[in-house]
Coordinates of C-alpha atoms in Angstrom, one line a residue:
Chain A
M1 CA 120.3 132.4 85.2
M2 CA 117.6 133.9 87.4
G3 CA 120.2 136.4 88.7
L4 CA 121.0 137.4 85.1
C5 CA 117.3 137.8 84.3
I6 CA 116.7 140.1 87.4
M7 CA 119.8 142.1 86.6
V8 CA 118.8 142.5 82.9
A9 CA 115.3 143.5 84.0
F10 CA 116.7 146.0 86.5
V11 CA 119.0 147.7 84.1
G12 CA 116.4 147.6 81.4
I13 CA 113.8 149.3 83.6
A14 CA 116.4 151.9 84.7
F15 CA 116.8 152.9 81.0
V16 CA 113.2 153.0 80.0
C17 CA 111.4 153.8 83.2
P18 CA 110.1 157.3 82.2
W19 CA 108.2 155.6 79.4
L20 CA 107.3 152.5 81.3
A21 CA 105.9 154.2 84.4
P22 CA 102.1 154.7 84.2
Y23 CA 102.4 158.1 86.0
P24 CA 105.9 159.4 85.3
E25 CA 104.9 162.9 86.5
D26 CA 104.4 161.4 90.0
R27 CA 108.1 161.8 90.5
I28 CA 107.3 165.0 92.2
E29 CA 103.7 165.9 91.5
V30 CA 101.3 165.7 94.4
H31 CA 97.6 164.6 94.1
T32 CA 95.9 165.4 97.4
D33 CA 92.7 163.8 96.2
Q34 CA 94.3 160.3 95.8
R35 CA 96.1 160.0 99.1
L36 CA 96.8 156.6 100.6
L37 CA 94.9 154.5 98.1
P38 CA 95.3 150.7 98.4
P39 CA 96.7 148.7 95.5
S40 CA 94.1 148.7 92.6
R41 CA 94.1 148.4 88.8
A42 CA 94.8 152.1 88.4
H43 CA 97.6 152.1 91.1
W44 CA 99.2 148.6 91.2
F45 CA 101.1 149.2 94.3
G46 CA 98.8 151.9 95.8
T47 CA 99.6 155.5 96.4
D48 CA 101.5 157.2 99.2
D49 CA 100.5 160.0 101.6
L50 CA 100.9 162.6 98.9
G51 CA 98.8 160.7 96.4
R52 CA 101.8 159.6 94.2
D53 CA 101.7 156.3 92.4
I54 CA 104.1 153.9 94.2
F55 CA 104.6 151.6 91.2
S56 CA 105.7 154.5 89.1
R57 CA 108.0 155.8 91.8
I58 CA 109.6 152.4 92.3
L59 CA 110.3 152.1 88.5
L60 CA 111.8 155.6 88.5
G61 CA 113.8 154.7 91.6
T62 CA 115.7 151.9 89.7
R63 CA 117.5 154.6 87.7
I64 CA 118.7 156.4 90.9
S65 CA 119.9 153.1 92.4
L66 CA 121.7 152.0 89.2
H67 CA 123.2 155.4 88.8
S68 CA 124.7 155.4 92.3
A69 CA 125.7 151.8 92.2
I70 CA 127.6 152.3 88.9
L71 CA 129.4 155.4 90.0
V72 CA 130.3 154.1 93.4
L73 CA 131.7 150.9 91.9
L74 CA 133.6 152.8 89.2
I75 CA 135.2 155.0 91.8
T76 CA 136.0 152.3 94.3
I77 CA 137.3 149.9 91.7
S78 CA 139.6 152.4 90.0
L79 CA 140.9 153.7 93.3
G80 CA 141.1 150.3 95.0
V81 CA 142.7 148.4 92.2
F82 CA 145.2 151.1 91.6
L83 CA 146.3 151.3 95.2
G84 CA 146.1 147.6 95.6
V85 CA 148.3 146.8 92.6
V86 CA 150.8 149.5 93.6
A87 CA 151.0 148.2 97.2
G88 CA 151.2 144.5 96.1
S89 CA 153.8 145.0 93.4
F90 CA 156.1 147.5 95.0
G91 CA 156.0 146.2 98.6
G92 CA 158.1 147.8 101.3
Y93 CA 157.2 151.2 102.6
V94 CA 154.7 151.9 99.9
D95 CA 152.8 148.8 100.8
E96 CA 153.0 149.5 104.5
A97 CA 151.6 153.0 104.0
I98 CA 148.7 152.0 101.7
M99 CA 147.7 149.0 103.8
R100 CA 147.7 150.9 107.1
L101 CA 145.5 153.5 105.5
T102 CA 143.1 150.8 104.4
D103 CA 143.2 149.3 107.9
I104 CA 142.1 152.7 109.3
F105 CA 139.2 152.8 106.9
L106 CA 138.2 149.2 107.5
A107 CA 138.3 149.7 111.3
F108 CA 135.0 151.6 111.0
P109 CA 131.7 149.8 110.0
R110 CA 131.2 150.7 106.4
L111 CA 127.6 152.1 106.8
I112 CA 128.6 154.3 109.8
L113 CA 131.6 155.6 108.0
A114 CA 129.5 156.4 104.9
M115 CA 126.9 158.1 107.2
V116 CA 129.5 160.3 108.8
I117 CA 131.1 161.3 105.6
A118 CA 127.7 162.0 104.0
T119 CA 126.6 164.0 107.0
I120 CA 129.7 166.1 106.9
L121 CA 129.5 166.7 103.2
G122 CA 125.8 167.5 103.3
P123 CA 122.9 165.2 102.3
N124 CA 122.4 164.8 98.6
V125 CA 122.8 162.1 96.0
T126 CA 126.3 163.2 94.8
N127 CA 127.6 163.3 98.4
S128 CA 126.2 160.0 99.3
I129 CA 128.0 158.5 96.3
V130 CA 131.3 160.2 97.4
A131 CA 130.7 158.9 100.9
M132 CA 130.1 155.3 99.8
S133 CA 133.1 155.4 97.5
L134 CA 135.4 156.6 100.3
S135 CA 134.2 153.9 102.7
W136 CA 134.3 151.2 100.1
W137 CA 137.6 151.3 98.3
P138 CA 139.7 149.5 101.0
V139 CA 137.9 146.3 100.2
Y140 CA 139.2 146.4 96.6
A141 CA 142.7 147.6 97.7
R142 CA 143.0 144.6 100.0
L143 CA 141.6 142.1 97.5
V144 CA 143.9 143.3 94.7
R145 CA 147.0 143.6 96.9
G146 CA 146.6 140.0 98.1
Q147 CA 146.3 138.9 94.5
A148 CA 149.3 141.0 93.4
L149 CA 151.4 139.7 96.2
S150 CA 150.8 136.1 95.3
L151 CA 151.1 136.8 91.6
R152 CA 154.4 138.5 92.1
E153 CA 155.9 135.2 93.2
Q154 CA 154.4 133.3 90.3
D155 CA 156.8 131.5 87.9
F156 CA 155.4 133.3 84.9
V157 CA 156.4 136.7 86.4
L158 CA 159.9 135.4 87.0
A159 CA 160.0 133.9 83.5
A160 CA 158.9 137.2 82.0
R161 CA 161.5 139.1 84.1
S162 CA 164.2 136.6 83.1
L163 CA 163.5 137.3 79.5
G164 CA 163.8 141.0 79.8
A165 CA 160.4 142.4 80.8
S166 CA 160.5 145.7 82.7
R167 CA 158.7 146.3 86.0
G168 CA 155.9 148.4 84.3
H169 CA 155.3 145.7 81.8
L170 CA 155.1 143.1 84.5
I171 CA 152.5 145.0 86.5
V172 CA 150.4 146.0 83.5
S173 CA 150.3 142.8 81.5
H174 CA 151.1 140.0 84.0
I175 CA 149.9 141.1 87.4
L176 CA 146.9 143.3 86.6
P177 CA 144.9 141.0 84.3
N178 CA 145.2 138.1 86.7
C179 CA 143.8 140.3 89.5
L180 CA 140.7 141.2 87.6
S181 CA 138.5 138.2 87.8
P182 CA 138.1 138.3 91.6
V183 CA 137.5 142.1 91.3
I184 CA 134.7 141.5 88.8
I185 CA 133.1 138.9 91.0
Q186 CA 133.4 141.1 94.1
A187 CA 132.0 144.0 92.1
S188 CA 128.9 142.1 90.9
L189 CA 128.2 141.0 94.5
D190 CA 128.8 144.6 95.7
V191 CA 126.2 146.1 93.3
G192 CA 123.5 144.7 95.6
R193 CA 125.3 145.9 98.7
V194 CA 125.8 149.4 97.3
I195 CA 122.1 149.6 96.4
M196 CA 121.2 148.6 99.9
T197 CA 123.6 151.0 101.5
S198 CA 122.4 153.9 99.3
A199 CA 118.8 153.0 100.3
A200 CA 119.9 152.9 104.0
L201 CA 121.5 156.4 103.6
G202 CA 118.3 157.6 102.0
F203 CA 116.2 156.0 104.8
I204 CA 118.1 157.8 107.6
G205 CA 118.0 161.0 105.7
V206 CA 121.7 161.6 104.9
G207 CA 121.5 160.4 101.3
A208 CA 119.1 161.4 98.5
Q209 CA 116.4 163.9 99.7
P210 CA 112.7 163.9 99.1
P211 CA 111.0 164.3 96.7
I212 CA 113.5 162.1 94.8
P213 CA 111.9 158.7 94.3
E214 CA 114.7 156.8 96.0
W215 CA 113.7 153.4 97.6
G216 CA 115.2 154.1 101.0
I217 CA 113.3 157.4 101.3
M218 CA 110.1 155.8 100.2
I219 CA 110.4 153.2 103.0
S220 CA 111.3 155.9 105.4
L221 CA 108.1 157.9 104.5
G222 CA 106.0 154.8 104.5
R223 CA 107.1 154.0 108.0
N224 CA 104.6 156.4 109.5
Y225 CA 101.7 154.6 107.8
F226 CA 102.9 151.1 108.2
L227 CA 100.1 149.7 110.3
D228 CA 97.2 151.0 108.3
Q229 CA 98.7 151.4 104.8
P230 CA 101.6 148.8 104.7
W231 CA 101.9 148.9 100.9
I232 CA 103.7 152.3 101.0
A233 CA 106.8 150.8 102.7
A234 CA 106.4 147.2 101.7
F235 CA 106.7 147.6 97.9
P236 CA 109.9 149.6 97.8
G237 CA 111.3 147.1 100.4
L238 CA 110.4 144.3 98.1
A239 CA 112.1 146.1 95.2
I240 CA 115.3 146.3 97.2
I241 CA 115.1 142.6 98.2
V242 CA 114.5 141.4 94.7
T243 CA 117.3 143.6 93.2
V244 CA 119.9 142.7 95.8
F245 CA 119.0 139.0 95.6
G246 CA 119.3 139.1 91.8
F247 CA 122.7 140.8 91.9
N248 CA 124.0 138.3 94.4
L249 CA 122.8 135.4 92.3
F250 CA 124.4 137.0 89.3
G251 CA 127.7 137.4 91.2
D252 CA 127.7 133.8 92.1
G253 CA 127.0 132.7 88.6
L254 CA 129.7 135.0 87.2
R255 CA 132.3 133.5 89.5
D256 CA 131.6 130.1 87.9
V257 CA 131.8 131.5 84.4
L258 CA 134.9 133.6 84.9
D259 CA 137.2 130.8 85.9
P260 CA 138.6 129.6 82.5
R261 CA 139.5 126.2 83.8
W262 CA 136.0 125.6 85.0
R263 CA 134.6 126.8 81.7
S264 CA 136.6 124.4 79.6
E265 CA 135.6 121.5 81.8
A266 CA 132.0 122.5 81.3
E267 CA 132.4 122.5 77.6
Chain B
M1 CA 189.1 124.7 74.4
S2 CA 187.2 127.4 72.6
E3 CA 186.4 130.9 73.6
L4 CA 185.2 131.8 77.1
L5 CA 181.5 132.9 77.3
L6 CA 180.6 133.0 80.9
E7 CA 183.0 133.2 83.9
I8 CA 181.8 133.2 87.4
R9 CA 184.5 134.2 89.9
D10 CA 184.2 133.7 93.6
L11 CA 180.5 134.4 93.8
H12 CA 179.0 134.9 97.2
V13 CA 175.3 135.4 97.8
H14 CA 173.9 135.7 101.3
F15 CA 170.3 136.0 102.6
S16 CA 169.5 137.6 105.9
S17 CA 166.7 135.7 107.6
A18 CA 165.0 135.8 111.0
H19 CA 167.3 132.9 112.1
G20 CA 170.5 134.5 110.9
M21 CA 172.5 134.9 107.8
V22 CA 172.0 132.2 105.2
Y23 CA 175.2 131.5 103.3
A24 CA 173.6 130.5 100.0
L25 CA 176.5 130.8 97.7
N26 CA 180.1 130.7 99.1
G27 CA 182.6 131.3 96.3
V28 CA 181.2 129.7 93.2
N29 CA 183.7 129.4 90.4
L30 CA 182.5 128.3 87.0
R31 CA 183.4 128.8 83.4
V32 CA 181.2 128.1 80.4
H33 CA 182.8 128.2 76.9
K34 CA 181.2 129.0 73.6
H35 CA 179.2 126.1 72.0
E36 CA 179.6 124.0 75.2
T37 CA 177.1 122.2 77.3
M38 CA 177.9 122.5 80.9
G39 CA 176.1 120.5 83.6
L40 CA 175.6 121.8 87.0
V41 CA 174.6 119.1 89.5
G42 CA 174.1 118.9 93.2
E43 CA 171.5 118.2 95.8
T44 CA 168.4 120.4 96.5
G45 CA 169.5 123.6 98.2
C46 CA 173.1 123.5 97.2
G47 CA 172.8 126.7 95.2
K48 CA 172.4 125.6 91.6
S49 CA 169.3 127.6 90.9
M50 CA 170.6 130.6 92.9
T51 CA 173.7 130.6 90.8
A52 CA 171.5 130.8 87.7
L53 CA 169.4 133.6 89.1
A54 CA 172.5 135.5 90.2
V55 CA 173.9 135.2 86.6
L56 CA 170.7 136.8 85.4
G57 CA 170.8 139.5 88.0
L58 CA 167.6 138.2 89.6
I59 CA 168.6 137.3 93.1
P60 CA 165.3 137.4 95.0
P61 CA 165.2 139.7 98.1
P62 CA 166.4 139.6 100.8
G63 CA 169.4 137.9 99.1
R64 CA 172.4 140.1 98.3
L65 CA 175.4 139.6 96.1
I66 CA 178.3 140.0 98.6
R67 CA 181.3 139.4 96.5
G68 CA 182.4 138.0 93.2
R69 CA 182.2 138.8 89.5
I70 CA 180.1 137.4 86.7
L71 CA 181.8 138.0 83.3
F72 CA 179.6 137.4 80.3
E73 CA 180.9 138.0 76.8
G74 CA 183.7 140.0 78.5
E75 CA 181.5 142.3 80.5
D76 CA 181.0 142.3 84.3
L77 CA 177.3 141.8 84.8
T78 CA 177.5 142.7 88.5
R79 CA 178.2 146.3 87.5
K80 CA 175.4 146.6 85.0
S81 CA 172.4 148.7 85.7
D82 CA 168.9 147.2 85.8
A83 CA 168.1 148.5 82.3
E84 CA 171.4 147.1 80.9
L85 CA 170.6 143.7 82.4
R86 CA 167.1 143.8 81.0
A87 CA 168.6 144.3 77.5
I88 CA 170.7 141.2 78.0
R89 CA 168.1 138.9 79.6
G90 CA 166.1 137.0 77.0
N91 CA 168.4 138.5 74.3
R92 CA 171.9 137.3 74.8
M93 CA 171.1 135.0 77.7
S94 CA 167.9 133.1 78.5
I95 CA 166.6 130.7 81.0
I96 CA 163.9 128.1 81.1
F97 CA 162.5 126.9 84.4
Q98 CA 161.3 123.7 85.9
S99 CA 157.6 124.2 85.8
P100 CA 156.5 125.1 82.3
G101 CA 152.9 125.1 83.4
S102 CA 153.2 128.0 85.7
S103 CA 155.8 129.8 83.6
L104 CA 153.1 130.8 81.1
N105 CA 150.5 133.4 82.1
P106 CA 147.2 131.6 82.3
V107 CA 145.2 134.6 80.9
Y108 CA 147.0 134.8 77.6
Q109 CA 147.4 132.7 74.6
A110 CA 150.7 130.9 74.4
Q111 CA 152.0 133.3 71.8
A112 CA 151.6 136.4 74.0
Q113 CA 154.8 136.1 76.0
P114 CA 157.1 135.1 73.2
L115 CA 155.7 138.0 71.1
D116 CA 156.5 140.3 74.0
V117 CA 160.1 139.1 74.1
L118 CA 160.4 140.0 70.4
K119 CA 158.7 143.3 71.0
Y120 CA 161.1 144.6 73.7
H121 CA 164.3 143.1 72.3
R122 CA 163.8 143.5 68.6
R123 CA 161.0 146.1 68.3
L124 CA 159.3 143.9 65.8
K125 CA 155.7 144.5 64.7
K126 CA 153.2 141.9 65.7
E127 CA 152.9 140.1 62.3
E128 CA 156.7 139.9 61.8
A129 CA 157.1 138.7 65.4
R130 CA 154.5 136.0 64.8
E131 CA 156.1 134.9 61.7
Q132 CA 159.4 134.6 63.4
L133 CA 157.8 132.6 66.3
L134 CA 156.0 130.2 64.0
N135 CA 159.2 129.7 62.0
L136 CA 161.2 129.0 65.1
L137 CA 158.6 126.6 66.5
G138 CA 158.7 124.8 63.2
R139 CA 162.5 124.5 63.4
L140 CA 162.2 123.1 66.9
G141 CA 160.1 120.3 65.5
M142 CA 156.7 121.5 66.9
P143 CA 153.8 120.0 65.0
D144 CA 151.1 122.4 64.0
P145 CA 152.6 125.6 65.5
E146 CA 149.7 127.7 64.3
R147 CA 147.3 125.9 66.6
I148 CA 149.8 125.8 69.6
V149 CA 150.4 129.6 69.6
R150 CA 146.7 130.3 69.8
A151 CA 146.0 127.8 72.6
Y152 CA 145.9 128.8 76.2
P153 CA 148.5 127.3 78.5
H154 CA 146.1 125.0 80.3
E155 CA 145.2 123.5 76.9
L156 CA 148.8 122.4 76.2
S157 CA 150.6 119.4 77.6
G158 CA 153.7 119.8 79.8
G159 CA 156.0 118.9 76.9
M160 CA 154.3 121.4 74.6
Q161 CA 154.4 124.1 77.3
Q162 CA 158.1 123.5 77.8
R163 CA 158.7 123.7 74.0
V164 CA 156.9 127.0 74.0
M165 CA 159.2 128.1 76.8
I166 CA 162.3 127.0 74.9
A167 CA 161.1 128.8 71.8
M168 CA 160.5 131.9 73.9
A169 CA 164.0 131.6 75.3
M170 CA 165.6 131.0 71.9
L171 CA 163.8 133.7 69.9
C172 CA 166.6 136.2 70.1
N173 CA 169.2 133.6 69.5
P174 CA 171.0 133.9 72.8
A175 CA 174.6 133.0 73.3
L176 CA 173.8 131.2 76.6
L177 CA 170.7 129.2 77.5
I178 CA 170.3 128.2 81.2
A179 CA 168.0 125.2 81.7
D180 CA 167.1 125.1 85.4
E181 CA 165.7 121.6 86.0
A182 CA 164.0 122.0 82.7
T183 CA 163.0 118.4 82.3
S184 CA 162.5 117.4 85.9
A185 CA 158.7 117.9 85.9
L186 CA 158.1 116.0 82.7
D187 CA 157.4 112.3 81.9
V188 CA 160.5 110.3 81.0
T189 CA 159.5 110.0 77.3
I190 CA 158.9 113.7 77.0
Q191 CA 162.0 114.3 79.0
A192 CA 164.0 112.4 76.4
Q193 CA 162.4 114.5 73.6
I194 CA 163.1 117.8 75.3
L195 CA 166.7 116.8 76.0
K196 CA 167.2 115.9 72.4
L197 CA 165.8 119.3 71.5
L198 CA 168.1 121.0 73.9
K199 CA 171.0 119.1 72.4
S200 CA 170.0 120.1 68.9
L201 CA 170.0 123.7 69.9
R202 CA 173.8 123.7 70.1
S203 CA 174.4 122.3 66.7
E204 CA 171.6 124.4 65.1
F205 CA 172.0 127.7 66.8
G206 CA 175.5 127.4 68.4
T207 CA 174.1 128.2 71.8
S208 CA 176.0 127.3 74.9
L209 CA 173.9 125.5 77.5
L210 CA 174.1 125.6 81.2
L211 CA 172.1 122.6 82.3
I212 CA 171.1 122.5 85.9
T213 CA 169.9 119.2 87.2
H214 CA 170.1 116.7 90.0
D215 CA 170.0 113.8 87.5
L216 CA 173.4 112.5 86.7
G217 CA 172.0 110.4 83.9
I218 CA 171.0 113.5 82.1
V219 CA 174.4 115.0 82.6
A220 CA 176.1 111.8 81.2
Q221 CA 173.8 112.0 78.1
V222 CA 173.9 115.6 77.2
C223 CA 176.9 117.5 78.8
D224 CA 180.4 118.1 77.7
R225 CA 181.6 119.2 81.0
V226 CA 180.1 119.1 84.5
A227 CA 180.4 121.0 87.7
V228 CA 179.4 119.4 91.0
M229 CA 178.1 121.8 93.6
Y230 CA 177.9 121.3 97.4
T231 CA 176.6 123.8 99.9
G232 CA 177.0 126.9 97.7
S233 CA 180.3 126.2 96.0
V234 CA 181.7 124.1 93.1
V235 CA 183.6 121.2 94.5
E236 CA 184.6 119.5 91.3
I237 CA 184.6 120.5 87.7
A238 CA 185.9 118.6 84.7
D239 CA 184.8 117.0 81.4
V240 CA 182.0 114.4 81.8
V241 CA 184.1 111.3 81.1
S242 CA 186.7 112.3 83.6
V243 CA 184.1 113.0 86.3
F244 CA 182.3 109.7 85.8
E245 CA 185.5 107.6 85.4
R246 CA 187.8 109.3 87.8
P247 CA 185.8 111.3 90.3
Q248 CA 188.3 113.1 92.6
H249 CA 186.0 114.6 95.3
P250 CA 184.6 112.2 97.9
Y251 CA 181.2 113.9 97.5
T252 CA 181.1 113.2 93.8
Q253 CA 182.2 109.6 94.4
G254 CA 179.4 109.3 96.9
L255 CA 176.9 110.6 94.4
L256 CA 178.1 108.2 91.7
H257 CA 178.0 105.3 94.1
S258 CA 174.4 106.0 95.0
I259 CA 173.1 105.4 91.4
P260 CA 171.8 101.9 90.9
V261 CA 173.5 100.1 88.1
I262 CA 171.1 97.8 86.2
T263 CA 173.8 95.4 84.9
R264 CA 175.3 94.8 88.4
P265 CA 173.7 92.3 90.8
Q266 CA 171.4 93.8 93.3
R267 CA 173.1 95.1 96.4
R268 CA 172.4 97.8 98.9
L269 CA 173.2 101.2 97.4
E270 CA 175.8 103.3 99.0
E271 CA 174.8 106.6 100.3
V272 CA 176.5 109.8 101.3
H273 CA 176.3 109.6 105.1
G274 CA 174.8 112.4 107.1
S275 CA 172.6 115.1 105.7
V276 CA 173.2 118.5 104.1
P277 CA 174.4 121.0 106.8
S278 CA 172.5 124.1 107.7
M279 CA 173.5 127.0 105.6
I280 CA 173.0 129.4 108.5
D281 CA 175.8 127.8 110.5
P282 CA 177.9 125.9 108.0
P283 CA 180.8 123.7 109.2
T284 CA 184.2 125.3 109.4
G285 CA 186.9 124.4 106.9
C286 CA 185.8 122.1 104.1
R287 CA 182.0 122.1 104.5
F288 CA 181.9 118.5 103.5
H289 CA 184.1 117.2 106.3
P290 CA 181.4 116.1 108.7
R291 CA 180.2 113.6 106.1
C292 CA 183.5 112.8 104.6
P293 CA 185.1 109.4 105.0
R294 CA 188.5 110.9 104.4
A295 CA 188.3 113.9 106.7
A296 CA 191.4 114.8 108.6
G297 CA 192.6 117.6 110.9
L298 CA 193.3 120.0 108.0
C299 CA 189.7 119.6 106.7
C300 CA 188.0 121.2 109.7
Q301 CA 190.3 124.2 109.7
Q302 CA 191.0 125.2 106.1
E303 CA 188.6 125.5 103.2
P304 CA 190.1 123.8 100.2
E305 CA 190.5 125.8 96.9
L306 CA 189.7 124.4 93.5
R307 CA 192.9 123.1 92.0
E308 CA 193.8 121.0 89.1
T309 CA 194.7 117.4 90.1
L310 CA 194.4 115.8 86.7
P311 CA 194.7 117.6 83.3
G312 CA 191.5 119.7 82.9
H313 CA 190.1 118.3 86.1
R314 CA 189.8 120.7 89.1
V315 CA 188.6 119.7 92.5
A316 CA 188.3 121.4 95.9
C317 CA 189.6 118.8 98.3
H318 CA 192.7 118.5 100.5
Y319 CA 192.9 114.8 99.8
P320 CA 191.6 114.2 96.3
G321 CA 191.7 110.9 94.5

């Protein structure tokens, strides 16, 4: 429930942040006279080294995080589910080829692979999304393939085949829908991870670039002032923690809700 | 005897495995006539279900049909393409399986799969198909079909699930219905109801039934004729009364002796000695000879053919009687 609240709040803020933020112009505008102010009534979370309101920038940052999380998951899920279902349903050489490819991708730590790809493509938001998608899809391909493999042996698939269903029909209406609930659960847990990874890419400078109010970049900039003005790095960090925690809780809750057997027992 | 519907001739299906070739079916010969209920009995692993799957053209990999013909309504199914077979399955010939619970897709309402069947075989619109399904469920004696078709599989009892499966199999009014251990997973009372239902199909729809079971009691109740299988081939085939009263094959005799008879005083049940041989390295000659009380020199050398020993009663044994 708490997870759901945090998630709804996060998505809500992402939509209305330009109106909600007290100083929306602080997205890029610099105020040299208000540098490094501590948290106060005017600036709830203080200001950074260029005099920008941190609270406003954190609110504006939700939109960037949500944008990349949604795009990354859309791309990884479509690619991963497609390849996974194909591998699991057809088997043989197709399966071998796809799974060895995923093995190659999974052999690299995900963050490092994303960093390498982002660096090669050049650091900006779009490329960091592409980089994360490319390093993320094998998780879904594996998950779905495993599901498809076990579903293929299910009696209802044999029953449908024995009553005249074609291969395409079997895949689309018997195997695919049964694969989806683990995918949805994985995705809801991954939202948090994607937000964290995109912050990490921003932090090390291969993701979004300043002056975009991305949480990772804000932490990275705040690092230099951490001893004397800790609020510059601390508040964006807190935002990441709360968001990721919220999505993880939400994913756990979703897992319980999505299992129809569990649901009917609860009723 | 009436017209021939299904004829299986010398069917061989082998599986290649890590331990060697598994000889799953070794020359199955079987005939099912129109409007007839044929029982197919045997121990676990003797090839009953494999025979059914082979008839439907659904031999699971790595199994391969090595030899033999399957004539259904005069056409050889072993020569049909996948698309041609699809047009037959569920349409002219259907099957119901042992576990009705897992034969229905858990994510759909119970009506989804039956409606699909009508969609690809009859190209019916959804409303027409639904009407036909409800109509059929009513004819099959299902109370409150409207509610059943909207329920999810886990909300239905085993008996209800199996009735939905039967309805699904009967939607296109097939000439042949194969029931593969269709009642084995059900309670005895539900089993009796389902058997009654299967029996009524023949009088109501004129469907031939191939009833696969290991329960001789069911065979005695429901079937007209019965084929006994052992290690991948049919060893005895005749009408039910003849098999029960005058079993010719020592294996059939062993099976019948191992049934407890409630009216007879308690005594130790006879068993068929030994165990089922490995199908990777089956015995030479008659595959039953290592367990057979009658085995002689000829039995280890030559495989017996099915031949008629009594009128309409065929048996594969060198020393029948």
